[in-house]
Amino acid sequence: MAKLRIGVAGLHHWYSAIPFVKSAINSNSVSLIAIAHEDKEQLDDVLGSLDDGSITTFTDPLEMVMREDIDVVASFLPTNRNAAVCVAALESGKHVISTKPVAFTVDEASRVRDAVQQSGRFFWGYETYQRQLPWVKQVKAWVDSGKLGAVRTITWQSHSGLPRRWHDSSCLGWWVDANQAPGGAWIDHAIYHLDVSCYLLDSDPTDVSGVAGNLRYKDLSLEDYGTASFTFESDCVVNIEDTWIATLPFGTRFSLLADEGWIKYNVGEPTITYRTRAMKQPEVVKISTEGPNIVEIVAQEIAQGVSGLKNASDSLRNLDWCLRFYQKAERM
């Protein structure tokens, strides 16, 4: 089977873009043939680490999207530019891998979803990748087994530092600019946590409340702190606190409380702890900390003809509820 030919639109979300590019270069399923990025210094930095002179470069992502020798467009653009490139790629017959969030507004995200439906092309949103993490799969298996009973609360707490412009830079990146991102510290990671919660519960939110504002960095145009409380159709409450106020990355904690047991996990650690009513004491289970290979997962789903419509609908839902939080949150 011929390899899928991938073009990368933007390296702006470098936390995801650089690992993706390196994974694509080492893949047996895809060929990385083009990268579009306007910052030559950053582009040269990435190309220099790949030792591959066959990659065509562009400054304009839309120019790259129109290439007929590209099958998949992977977009890592700032949020305010992402939806237009995704729609253009879909309308030109390309599959799409999208950064998170997929769009700046719900209307833009709806246009992406509609373009997926009309084109029949595959779509995959980056905020869904945590479903593939080994610990999430383990929690999902325990929840689905019924041994924990009905899930009543899920709690996420994640603290990190301010997002940097580039991996070797101390300057702040586009994430802190209200003209380029629809939210700050909270949506930065909460969009992952909301998606995983929906996945674990097989349920969607029905309401949200919370608090958002600036605890530490008063001059930012976007919040450095947010805490949300979602109610779900399944009668579960999901609490999500995400911040940029840590001096050093602090990590993420997850806990789940159900009628017949509980689960606790510090994300990134090699063990996860759970207990059910039938157990005399908690059990500590070894868990892999290896991340999923997004390139291979997407390539396999495209080869299998998996529809991208549900994925696009999930990305629309995730953005919609994150924006509802900002609309309803009490401002500090």
CSV table of C-alpha atoms in Angstrom, one decimal:
chain,number,residue,atom,x,y,z
A,1,MET,CA,0.0,0.0,0.0
A,2,ALA,CA,1.3,3.4,-0.9
A,3,LYS,CA,2.3,5.7,1.9
A,4,LEU,CA,0.1,8.6,2.8
A,5,ARG,CA,1.7,11.9,1.9
A,6,ILE,CA,1.6,14.5,4.6
A,7,GLY,CA,2.0,18.2,4.6
A,8,VAL,CA,2.3,20.1,7.9
A,9,ALA,CA,0.6,23.5,8.1
A,10,GLY,CA,2.4,25.6,10.7
A,11,LEU,CA,4.7,24.7,13.5
A,12,HIS,CA,3.2,27.3,15.8
A,13,HIS,CA,1.9,24.7,18.3
A,14,TRP,CA,5.4,23.3,18.5
A,15,TYR,CA,4.7,21.2,21.6
A,16,SER,CA,2.7,18.9,19.3
A,17,ALA,CA,4.1,19.8,15.9
A,18,ILE,CA,7.8,18.9,16.5
A,19,PRO,CA,7.0,15.4,17.9
A,20,PHE,CA,4.5,14.8,15.1
A,21,VAL,CA,7.1,15.8,12.4
A,22,LYS,CA,9.7,13.5,13.9
A,23,SER,CA,7.2,10.7,14.1
A,24,ALA,CA,6.2,11.2,10.5
A,25,ILE,CA,9.8,11.1,9.3
A,26,ASN,CA,10.3,7.7,11.1
A,27,SER,CA,7.0,6.2,9.9
A,28,ASN,CA,6.6,3.3,7.5
A,29,SER,CA,3.0,4.4,6.8
A,30,VAL,CA,3.4,8.0,5.8
A,31,SER,CA,5.9,10.3,4.0
A,32,LEU,CA,6.4,13.9,5.1
A,33,ILE,CA,6.7,15.9,1.9
A,34,ALA,CA,6.0,19.5,2.9
A,35,ILE,CA,6.0,22.0,5.8
A,36,ALA,CA,4.5,25.5,5.6
A,37,HIS,CA,5.8,27.9,8.2
A,38,GLU,CA,6.6,31.6,7.9
A,39,ASP,CA,9.3,31.8,10.6
A,40,LYS,CA,12.4,30.7,8.7
A,41,GLU,CA,14.6,30.3,11.8
A,42,GLN,CA,12.1,28.0,13.4
A,43,LEU,CA,11.6,26.1,10.2
A,44,ASP,CA,15.3,25.6,9.7
A,45,ASP,CA,15.6,24.5,13.3
A,46,VAL,CA,13.1,21.7,12.7
A,47,LEU,CA,14.5,20.7,9.2
A,48,GLY,CA,18.0,20.6,10.6
A,49,SER,CA,17.0,18.1,13.2
A,50,LEU,CA,15.4,15.8,10.5
A,51,ASP,CA,18.4,15.4,8.2
A,52,ASP,CA,16.0,15.1,5.2
A,53,GLY,CA,16.5,17.4,2.3
A,54,SER,CA,13.5,16.2,0.3
A,55,ILE,CA,10.9,18.2,2.3
A,56,THR,CA,9.4,21.1,0.3
A,57,THR,CA,8.9,24.3,2.3
A,58,PHE,CA,6.2,27.0,2.0
A,59,THR,CA,5.5,30.2,3.9
A,60,ASP,CA,1.8,30.1,3.2
A,61,PRO,CA,-0.2,27.1,4.5
A,62,LEU,CA,-3.0,27.6,2.0
A,63,GLU,CA,-0.5,27.4,-0.9
A,64,MET,CA,0.7,24.1,0.4
A,65,VAL,CA,-2.9,22.8,0.9
A,66,MET,CA,-3.5,23.2,-2.8
A,67,ARG,CA,-0.8,20.8,-3.7
A,68,GLU,CA,-2.1,17.7,-5.5
A,69,ASP,CA,0.6,15.4,-4.1
A,70,ILE,CA,-0.6,15.8,-0.5
A,71,ASP,CA,-3.1,13.4,1.0
A,72,VAL,CA,-3.2,14.6,4.6
A,73,VAL,CA,-2.8,18.1,6.1
A,74,ALA,CA,-1.7,18.3,9.7
A,75,SER,CA,-2.4,21.8,11.0
A,76,PHE,CA,-0.6,23.2,14.0
A,77,LEU,CA,-1.5,26.8,13.4
A,78,PRO,CA,-2.7,29.3,16.0
A,79,THR,CA,-6.4,28.9,16.7
A,80,ASN,CA,-7.6,32.0,14.8
A,81,ARG,CA,-6.0,30.6,11.6
A,82,ASN,CA,-6.7,26.9,11.9
A,83,ALA,CA,-10.3,26.5,10.8
A,84,ALA,CA,-9.8,28.2,7.4
A,85,VAL,CA,-6.9,25.9,6.6
A,86,CYS,CA,-8.8,22.8,7.7
A,87,VAL,CA,-11.8,23.7,5.6
A,88,ALA,CA,-9.6,24.4,2.5
A,89,ALA,CA,-7.8,21.1,3.0
A,90,LEU,CA,-11.1,19.2,3.2
A,91,GLU,CA,-12.6,20.9,0.3
A,92,SER,CA,-9.6,20.0,-1.8
A,93,GLY,CA,-9.9,16.4,-0.9
A,94,LYS,CA,-7.4,16.1,1.8
A,95,HIS,CA,-7.7,14.3,5.2
A,96,VAL,CA,-7.1,16.6,8.2
A,97,ILE,CA,-5.3,16.3,11.5
A,98,SER,CA,-6.2,19.4,13.5
A,99,THR,CA,-4.5,21.2,16.4
A,100,LYS,CA,-6.7,22.0,19.4
A,101,PRO,CA,-9.0,23.7,19.7
A,102,VAL,CA,-10.2,23.2,16.1
A,103,ALA,CA,-11.5,26.8,15.8
A,104,PHE,CA,-11.9,30.2,17.4
A,105,THR,CA,-15.7,30.1,17.5
A,106,VAL,CA,-18.4,27.5,17.4
A,107,ASP,CA,-19.5,28.8,13.9
A,108,GLU,CA,-16.0,28.1,12.6
A,109,ALA,CA,-15.9,24.7,14.2
A,110,SER,CA,-19.3,23.9,12.6
A,111,ARG,CA,-18.0,24.8,9.2
A,112,VAL,CA,-15.1,22.3,9.7
A,113,ARG,CA,-17.6,19.6,10.8
A,114,ASP,CA,-19.8,20.4,7.8
A,115,ALA,CA,-16.8,20.2,5.4
A,116,VAL,CA,-15.9,16.8,6.9
A,117,GLN,CA,-19.4,15.6,6.2
A,118,GLN,CA,-19.5,17.0,2.7
A,119,SER,CA,-16.1,15.8,1.6
A,120,GLY,CA,-16.2,12.4,3.2
A,121,ARG,CA,-12.6,12.9,4.2
A,122,PHE,CA,-11.1,11.7,7.5
A,123,PHE,CA,-10.7,14.2,10.4
A,124,TRP,CA,-8.9,13.9,13.7
A,125,GLY,CA,-8.7,16.5,16.4
A,126,TYR,CA,-5.6,16.7,18.6
A,127,GLU,CA,-7.5,17.1,21.9
A,128,THR,CA,-8.7,13.5,21.5
A,129,TYR,CA,-5.3,11.9,21.6
A,130,GLN,CA,-5.4,11.3,25.4
A,131,ARG,CA,-8.0,8.7,24.8
A,132,GLN,CA,-5.2,6.6,23.5
A,133,LEU,CA,-3.0,6.9,26.6
A,134,PRO,CA,-2.6,3.5,28.5
A,135,TRP,CA,-3.9,4.9,31.8
A,136,VAL,CA,-7.0,6.3,30.1
A,137,LYS,CA,-7.7,3.0,28.4
A,138,GLN,CA,-7.3,1.2,31.8
A,139,VAL,CA,-9.7,3.6,33.5
A,140,LYS,CA,-12.2,3.1,30.6
A,141,ALA,CA,-12.0,-0.7,31.0
A,142,TRP,CA,-12.7,-0.5,34.8
A,143,VAL,CA,-15.6,1.9,34.3
A,144,ASP,CA,-17.1,-0.2,31.5
A,145,SER,CA,-16.7,-3.4,33.5
A,146,GLY,CA,-19.3,-2.1,36.0
A,147,LYS,CA,-17.2,-3.1,39.0
A,148,LEU,CA,-17.0,0.6,40.1
A,149,GLY,CA,-20.7,1.2,39.8
A,150,ALA,CA,-22.1,4.6,38.7
A,151,VAL,CA,-19.4,7.3,38.4
A,152,ARG,CA,-20.4,10.3,40.5
A,153,THR,CA,-17.4,12.7,40.2
A,154,ILE,CA,-14.3,13.1,38.1
A,155,THR,CA,-11.7,15.7,39.2
A,156,TRP,CA,-8.8,17.1,37.2
A,157,GLN,CA,-6.1,19.4,38.5
A,158,SER,CA,-3.3,20.6,36.2
A,159,HIS,CA,-0.7,23.3,36.8
A,160,SER,CA,2.0,24.4,34.4
A,161,GLY,CA,4.1,27.4,33.5
A,162,LEU,CA,3.4,30.0,30.8
A,163,PRO,CA,3.6,28.6,27.3
A,164,ARG,CA,6.8,29.5,25.5
A,165,ARG,CA,7.1,30.8,21.9
A,166,TRP,CA,9.6,28.0,20.9
A,167,HIS,CA,11.3,25.2,22.6
A,168,ASP,CA,14.6,27.1,23.2
A,169,SER,CA,12.9,30.5,23.9
A,170,SER,CA,11.9,32.2,27.1
A,171,CYS,CA,9.5,34.5,25.2
A,172,LEU,CA,5.8,33.8,25.5
A,173,GLY,CA,3.9,32.3,22.6
A,174,TRP,CA,0.7,33.0,20.7
A,175,TRP,CA,-1.3,31.2,23.3
A,176,VAL,CA,-1.3,34.3,25.6
A,177,ASP,CA,-2.7,36.5,22.8
A,178,ALA,CA,-6.5,37.0,23.0
A,179,ASN,CA,-6.5,37.7,19.2
A,180,GLN,CA,-5.1,34.3,18.4
A,181,ALA,CA,-6.5,32.0,21.1
A,182,PRO,CA,-10.1,31.9,22.4
A,183,GLY,CA,-9.0,31.3,26.0
A,184,GLY,CA,-5.8,31.0,28.1
A,185,ALA,CA,-4.6,28.6,30.8
A,186,TRP,CA,-7.9,26.9,31.3
A,187,ILE,CA,-8.7,25.8,27.8
A,188,ASP,CA,-5.1,25.0,27.1
A,189,HIS,CA,-5.4,21.7,28.9
A,190,ALA,CA,-9.0,21.5,30.0
A,191,ILE,CA,-10.1,20.7,26.4
A,192,TYR,CA,-8.2,17.4,26.8
A,193,HIS,CA,-9.7,16.7,30.2
A,194,LEU,CA,-13.2,17.5,29.0
A,195,ASP,CA,-12.8,15.1,26.0
A,196,VAL,CA,-11.5,12.3,28.2
A,197,SER,CA,-14.3,12.8,30.6
A,198,CYS,CA,-16.9,12.5,27.9
A,199,TYR,CA,-15.1,9.4,26.6
A,200,LEU,CA,-15.0,7.7,30.0
A,201,LEU,CA,-18.6,8.5,30.8
A,202,ASP,CA,-20.1,7.9,27.3
A,203,SER,CA,-22.0,11.1,28.1
A,204,ASP,CA,-22.1,14.8,27.3
A,205,PRO,CA,-22.3,17.9,29.6
A,206,THR,CA,-25.6,19.5,30.4
A,207,ASP,CA,-24.4,22.6,32.3
A,208,VAL,CA,-21.2,24.4,33.5
A,209,SER,CA,-20.2,27.0,36.0
A,210,GLY,CA,-16.9,28.1,37.4
A,211,VAL,CA,-14.3,30.9,38.0
A,212,ALA,CA,-11.7,32.3,35.6
A,213,GLY,CA,-9.2,35.1,35.9
A,214,ASN,CA,-5.6,36.1,36.6
A,215,LEU,CA,-4.2,35.0,39.9
A,216,ARG,CA,-0.5,35.6,39.2
A,217,TYR,CA,0.0,37.3,35.8
A,218,LYS,CA,-2.3,40.3,35.9
A,219,ASP,CA,-1.2,41.8,32.6
A,220,LEU,CA,-2.0,38.9,30.4
A,221,SER,CA,-4.9,39.4,27.9
A,222,LEU,CA,-6.1,35.8,28.8
A,223,GLU,CA,-6.6,34.1,32.1
A,224,ASP,CA,-3.8,32.2,33.9
A,225,TYR,CA,-6.4,30.4,36.1
A,226,GLY,CA,-9.7,28.6,35.6
A,227,THR,CA,-11.8,26.1,37.5
A,228,ALA,CA,-15.0,24.6,36.0
A,229,SER,CA,-17.7,22.3,37.3
A,230,PHE,CA,-19.6,20.4,34.6
A,231,THR,CA,-22.8,18.4,35.2
A,232,PHE,CA,-23.3,15.5,32.8
A,233,GLU,CA,-26.3,13.6,31.4
A,234,SER,CA,-25.0,10.5,33.3
A,235,ASP,CA,-25.5,12.3,36.7
A,236,CYS,CA,-21.8,12.8,37.1
A,237,VAL,CA,-20.1,16.1,38.1
A,238,VAL,CA,-16.7,16.8,36.4
A,239,ASN,CA,-14.4,19.4,38.0
A,240,ILE,CA,-11.5,20.8,35.9
A,241,GLU,CA,-8.9,23.2,37.3
A,242,ASP,CA,-6.1,24.2,34.9
A,243,THR,CA,-3.6,27.0,35.3
A,244,TRP,CA,-0.4,28.6,34.1
A,245,ILE,CA,0.7,29.7,37.6
A,246,ALA,CA,3.3,27.1,38.4
A,247,THR,CA,6.9,28.3,38.5
A,248,LEU,CA,7.8,24.9,37.1
A,249,PRO,CA,5.5,22.3,35.5
A,250,PHE,CA,3.6,20.8,38.3
A,251,GLY,CA,1.8,18.0,36.5
A,252,THR,CA,-1.8,16.7,36.4
A,253,ARG,CA,-3.8,14.8,38.9
A,254,PHE,CA,-6.9,12.7,38.1
A,255,SER,CA,-9.4,11.1,40.4
A,256,LEU,CA,-12.7,9.3,39.9
A,257,LEU,CA,-15.3,8.5,42.6
A,258,ALA,CA,-18.0,6.0,41.9
A,259,ASP,CA,-20.7,4.2,44.0
A,260,GLU,CA,-18.6,1.1,44.4
A,261,GLY,CA,-15.0,2.4,44.3
A,262,TRP,CA,-12.5,5.0,43.2
A,263,ILE,CA,-9.4,5.6,41.1
A,264,LYS,CA,-6.5,8.0,41.6
A,265,TYR,CA,-3.7,8.8,39.2
A,266,ASN,CA,-0.8,11.3,38.9
A,267,VAL,CA,-0.5,11.6,35.2
A,268,GLY,CA,2.9,10.4,33.9
A,269,GLU,CA,3.7,8.1,36.8
A,270,PRO,CA,4.1,4.3,36.2
A,271,THR,CA,1.4,3.2,38.6
A,272,ILE,CA,-2.4,3.8,39.0
A,273,THR,CA,-4.3,3.1,42.2
A,274,TYR,CA,-7.9,1.9,42.5
A,275,ARG,CA,-10.2,0.2,44.9
A,276,THR,CA,-13.7,-1.3,44.8
A,277,ARG,CA,-16.0,-2.2,47.7
A,278,ALA,CA,-15.2,-5.9,47.2
A,279,MET,CA,-11.4,-5.3,47.8
A,280,LYS,CA,-9.8,-5.3,51.2
A,281,GLN,CA,-7.3,-2.7,50.3
A,282,PRO,CA,-6.4,-0.5,47.3
A,283,GLU,CA,-4.5,-2.1,44.4
A,284,VAL,CA,-1.6,-0.4,42.7
A,285,VAL,CA,-1.4,-1.4,39.0
A,286,LYS,CA,1.6,-0.8,36.8
A,287,ILE,CA,0.8,1.3,33.8
A,288,SER,CA,2.9,2.3,30.7
A,289,THR,CA,3.8,6.0,30.4
A,290,GLU,CA,4.5,5.7,26.7
A,291,GLY,CA,2.4,8.1,24.6
A,292,PRO,CA,0.4,7.1,21.5
A,293,ASN,CA,1.9,7.3,18.0
A,294,ILE,CA,-0.6,9.7,16.5
A,295,VAL,CA,0.8,9.3,13.0
A,296,GLU,CA,0.3,5.5,13.0
A,297,ILE,CA,-3.1,5.7,14.6
A,298,VAL,CA,-4.4,8.2,12.0
A,299,ALA,CA,-2.8,6.3,9.1
A,300,GLN,CA,-4.5,3.1,10.2
A,301,GLU,CA,-7.9,4.7,10.6
A,302,ILE,CA,-7.6,6.3,7.2
A,303,ALA,CA,-6.6,2.9,5.7
A,304,GLN,CA,-9.6,1.3,7.3
A,305,GLY,CA,-12.0,3.9,6.0
A,306,VAL,CA,-13.1,5.2,9.4
A,307,SER,CA,-15.4,8.1,9.1
A,308,GLY,CA,-14.1,11.4,10.5
A,309,LEU,CA,-17.5,12.9,11.2
A,310,LYS,CA,-17.8,11.7,14.8
A,311,ASN,CA,-14.3,13.0,15.5
A,312,ALA,CA,-15.2,16.4,14.0
A,313,SER,CA,-18.5,16.5,16.0
A,314,ASP,CA,-16.5,15.7,19.2
A,315,SER,CA,-14.1,18.6,18.4
A,316,LEU,CA,-17.1,20.9,17.9
A,317,ARG,CA,-18.6,19.7,21.2
A,318,ASN,CA,-15.4,20.2,23.1
A,319,LEU,CA,-14.9,23.7,21.9
A,320,ASP,CA,-18.6,24.6,22.4
A,321,TRP,CA,-18.5,23.6,26.1
A,322,CYS,CA,-15.2,25.2,26.7
A,323,LEU,CA,-16.6,28.5,25.3
A,324,ARG,CA,-19.7,28.0,27.4
A,325,PHE,CA,-17.5,27.9,30.5
A,326,TYR,CA,-15.9,31.2,29.6
A,327,GLN,CA,-19.4,32.7,29.0
A,328,LYS,CA,-20.7,31.6,32.3
A,329,ALA,CA,-17.6,31.7,34.6
A,330,GLU,CA,-17.5,34.3,37.3
A,331,ARG,CA,-14.6,36.6,36.6
A,332,MET,CA,-12.0,37.1,39.4
